[in-house]
Coordinates of C-alpha atoms in Angstrom, one line a residue:
M829 CA -4.0 29.0 -7.2
D830 CA -5.9 27.0 -9.9
E831 CA -4.4 23.8 -11.2
P832 CA -3.1 24.0 -14.8
T833 CA -5.5 22.6 -17.4
P834 CA -4.2 19.5 -19.2
S835 CA -3.6 20.0 -22.9
S836 CA -5.8 18.0 -25.4
N837 CA -2.8 15.9 -26.2
L838 CA -2.4 14.9 -22.6
V839 CA -6.1 14.1 -22.3
L840 CA -5.7 11.9 -25.4
A841 CA -2.6 10.2 -23.9
A842 CA -4.6 9.4 -20.8
A843 CA -7.4 8.1 -22.9
R844 CA -5.0 5.8 -24.7
S845 CA -3.6 4.5 -21.5
I846 CA -7.1 3.9 -20.1
S847 CA -7.9 1.8 -23.1
A848 CA -4.7 -0.2 -22.6
A849 CA -5.2 -0.7 -18.9
L850 CA -8.8 -1.8 -18.7
R851 CA -10.5 -5.0 -19.6
V852 CA -13.6 -3.9 -17.9
P853 CA -16.0 -2.5 -20.5
Y854 CA -15.6 1.2 -19.8
A855 CA -16.6 4.4 -21.7
L856 CA -15.2 7.9 -21.3
C857 CA -17.8 10.5 -20.3
G858 CA -17.9 14.2 -19.4
G859 CA -15.4 16.7 -20.9
A860 CA -12.8 14.1 -21.7
A861 CA -15.2 12.3 -23.9
C862 CA -15.9 15.5 -25.8
V863 CA -12.2 16.1 -26.3
V864 CA -11.7 12.6 -27.7
L865 CA -14.6 13.2 -30.1
G866 CA -12.9 16.4 -31.4
S867 CA -14.1 19.2 -29.2
Q868 CA -11.6 22.0 -28.4
R869 CA -13.0 22.4 -24.9
E870 CA -10.8 22.1 -21.8
T871 CA -11.1 19.7 -18.9
K872 CA -9.2 19.3 -15.7
A873 CA -10.2 15.8 -14.9
I874 CA -11.2 12.6 -16.7
A875 CA -14.4 10.6 -15.9
L876 CA -15.3 7.2 -17.1
V877 CA -18.3 4.9 -16.5
V878 CA -18.2 1.2 -16.0
P879 CA -21.1 -1.2 -15.5
R880 CA -22.8 -1.6 -12.1
G881 CA -20.5 -3.5 -9.8
S882 CA -17.4 -3.1 -11.9
T883 CA -15.7 -0.2 -10.1
K884 CA -13.4 -2.4 -7.9
A885 CA -12.3 -4.4 -10.9
A886 CA -11.5 -1.3 -12.9
R887 CA -9.5 0.2 -10.0
T888 CA -7.5 -3.1 -9.7
E889 CA -6.6 -2.9 -13.4
F890 CA -5.5 0.7 -13.0
R891 CA -3.2 -0.3 -10.1
A892 CA -1.5 -2.8 -12.3
H893 CA -0.7 -0.3 -15.1
P894 CA 2.3 2.0 -14.8
A895 CA 0.5 5.0 -16.2
F896 CA -1.8 5.3 -13.2
K897 CA -1.5 5.8 -9.5
V898 CA -4.1 4.6 -7.1
E899 CA -3.7 5.8 -3.5
P900 CA -3.9 2.8 -1.1
R901 CA -6.3 4.3 1.5
T902 CA -8.4 6.7 -0.4
N903 CA -8.4 5.0 -3.9
Y904 CA -7.8 8.4 -5.3
T905 CA -6.7 7.7 -8.9
T906 CA -4.6 9.8 -11.3
F907 CA -3.0 9.4 -14.7
I908 CA 0.7 10.1 -14.1
G909 CA 2.1 9.7 -17.7
E910 CA 2.5 7.2 -20.4
P911 CA 5.2 4.5 -20.0
L912 CA 8.7 5.2 -21.3
N913 CA 9.0 5.4 -25.1
A914 CA 11.6 3.7 -27.3
Q915 CA 14.1 6.6 -26.5
G916 CA 13.8 5.9 -22.8
T917 CA 11.9 9.1 -22.0
A918 CA 8.4 9.5 -20.5
E919 CA 5.8 11.3 -22.7
H920 CA 3.2 13.8 -21.6
T921 CA 4.4 14.4 -18.0
E922 CA 4.0 18.2 -17.8
L923 CA 1.5 17.8 -14.9
K924 CA 1.7 15.9 -11.7
G925 CA -1.3 13.8 -12.6
I926 CA -4.8 14.1 -14.1
P927 CA -7.5 13.1 -11.6
L928 CA -9.6 10.1 -12.7
T929 CA -13.1 9.4 -11.6
I930 CA -14.8 6.0 -12.0
L931 CA -18.6 6.2 -12.2
S932 CA -21.2 3.5 -12.3
P933 CA -25.0 3.4 -12.3
P934 CA -27.3 3.9 -10.6
G935 CA -26.0 6.0 -7.8
L936 CA -23.2 7.8 -9.5
F937 CA -24.4 7.8 -13.1
S938 CA -27.8 8.7 -14.5
Y939 CA -27.7 6.4 -17.6
N940 CA -27.8 2.6 -17.1
Y941 CA -24.5 1.9 -18.8
T942 CA -24.0 -1.8 -19.3
G943 CA -21.1 -1.8 -21.8
A944 CA -23.2 -3.1 -24.7
E945 CA -22.2 -1.9 -28.2
R946 CA -25.1 0.6 -28.3
D947 CA -23.7 2.4 -25.3
Y948 CA -20.5 3.6 -26.8
V949 CA -18.6 4.6 -30.0
L950 CA -15.0 3.8 -30.7
V951 CA -12.5 6.6 -31.6
D952 CA -9.1 5.2 -32.5
G953 CA -9.7 2.3 -30.2
I954 CA -10.9 4.5 -27.3
R955 CA -14.4 3.8 -25.9
V956 CA -16.5 7.0 -25.6
L957 CA -20.0 7.0 -24.3
H958 CA -22.4 7.4 -27.3
P959 CA -23.1 11.1 -28.0
R960 CA -26.9 10.6 -27.4
F961 CA -26.2 9.3 -23.9
L962 CA -23.5 12.0 -23.3
I963 CA -26.2 14.6 -24.1
L964 CA -28.7 12.8 -21.8
T965 CA -26.3 12.9 -18.9
K966 CA -25.7 16.6 -19.4
V967 CA -29.3 17.5 -19.8
V968 CA -30.7 15.6 -16.8
G969 CA -30.5 17.6 -13.6
I970 CA -29.2 20.7 -15.5
A971 CA -31.3 23.1 -13.3
D972 CA -29.4 22.1 -10.2
R973 CA -26.0 23.1 -11.6
P974 CA -24.1 26.4 -11.2
M975 CA -24.3 28.8 -14.1
K976 CA -20.7 28.2 -15.1
K977 CA -21.4 24.5 -15.4
I978 CA -24.6 25.1 -17.3
I979 CA -22.7 27.2 -19.9
S980 CA -20.1 24.5 -20.3
D981 CA -22.7 21.7 -20.6
A982 CA -24.8 23.8 -23.1
N983 CA -21.7 24.2 -25.3
D984 CA -21.0 20.5 -25.0
V985 CA -24.6 19.7 -26.0
A986 CA -24.3 21.9 -29.1
F987 CA -21.1 20.0 -30.1
L988 CA -22.6 16.6 -29.4
M989 CA -25.8 17.4 -31.4
E990 CA -23.6 18.2 -34.4
K991 CA -21.9 14.8 -33.8
L992 CA -25.2 13.1 -33.9
W993 CA -26.2 14.9 -37.1
N994 CA -22.9 13.9 -38.7
M995 CA -23.5 10.3 -37.7
G996 CA -26.9 10.4 -39.4
E997 CA -28.8 9.8 -36.2
M998 CA -32.0 11.6 -35.4
V999 CA -33.2 11.2 -31.9
S1000 CA -36.2 13.0 -30.4
L1001 CA -35.5 15.8 -27.9
G1002 CA -37.5 13.9 -25.3
E1003 CA -35.2 10.9 -25.7
L1004 CA -32.3 13.2 -25.0
G1005 CA -33.9 14.4 -21.8
F1006 CA -35.0 17.8 -23.0
T1007 CA -38.1 19.5 -21.7
S1008 CA -39.4 22.8 -23.1
D1009 CA -38.0 24.6 -20.1
I1010 CA -34.5 23.0 -20.4
L1011 CA -34.5 23.8 -24.1
D1012 CA -35.4 27.4 -23.5
K1013 CA -32.7 27.7 -20.9
F1014 CA -30.0 26.2 -23.1
V1015 CA -30.9 28.5 -26.1
E1016 CA -31.0 31.5 -23.9
I1017 CA -27.6 30.9 -22.4
V1018 CA -25.7 29.6 -25.4
P1019 CA -27.3 31.0 -28.6
N1020 CA -25.4 28.6 -30.9
V1021 CA -27.5 25.7 -29.5
R1022 CA -30.5 27.2 -31.5
G1023 CA -28.6 27.2 -34.7
V1024 CA -27.6 23.6 -34.3
L1025 CA -31.2 22.5 -33.5
E1026 CA -32.6 24.5 -36.4
R1027 CA -30.2 22.8 -38.8
M1028 CA -31.2 19.4 -37.5
G1029 CA -34.9 20.3 -37.8
Y1030 CA -35.8 20.1 -34.1
I1031 CA -37.0 23.7 -33.9
P1032 CA -38.3 26.0 -36.6

């Protein structure tokens, strides 16, 4: 049986706890990043990226925080709920735990994330990989993904392109990793991608 999907409130709770736990310059990526940015999409896990060589330090900081559990042998990491609130009850504990993946360049992440200010945006104190780089990570290697993942990524790209537009940022499609073949594939699979790109002036 499939695991239940965490609510957006639970994902946001996990994101807040990540922000509280880490001193390593992290940024949320993947579906959780889109949720924090306001997307209504669902995600069953949370991914974050840290600079090269920082994975061990991030995991040590998660071990020290009560909202996270790190398995001693496998390093499998989960968000298990926010600490007790003022009333003495735990918040957002409807699931056993949300899996947490720590990524770092170059082997596990396509963009060379360094933690510099240009790499991320802040949303209520939560670091999220900048939309332009979120798009890049979803576009690069798209042809090797299963159709279900391509559809999910294409919808995320449409949402993130709108975010860029609202931020007043115009970036060339090439800088976002698009080729003509990838663009055609996205537009074919998720028609609303075309509408977004037309509004932004990328395609006639």
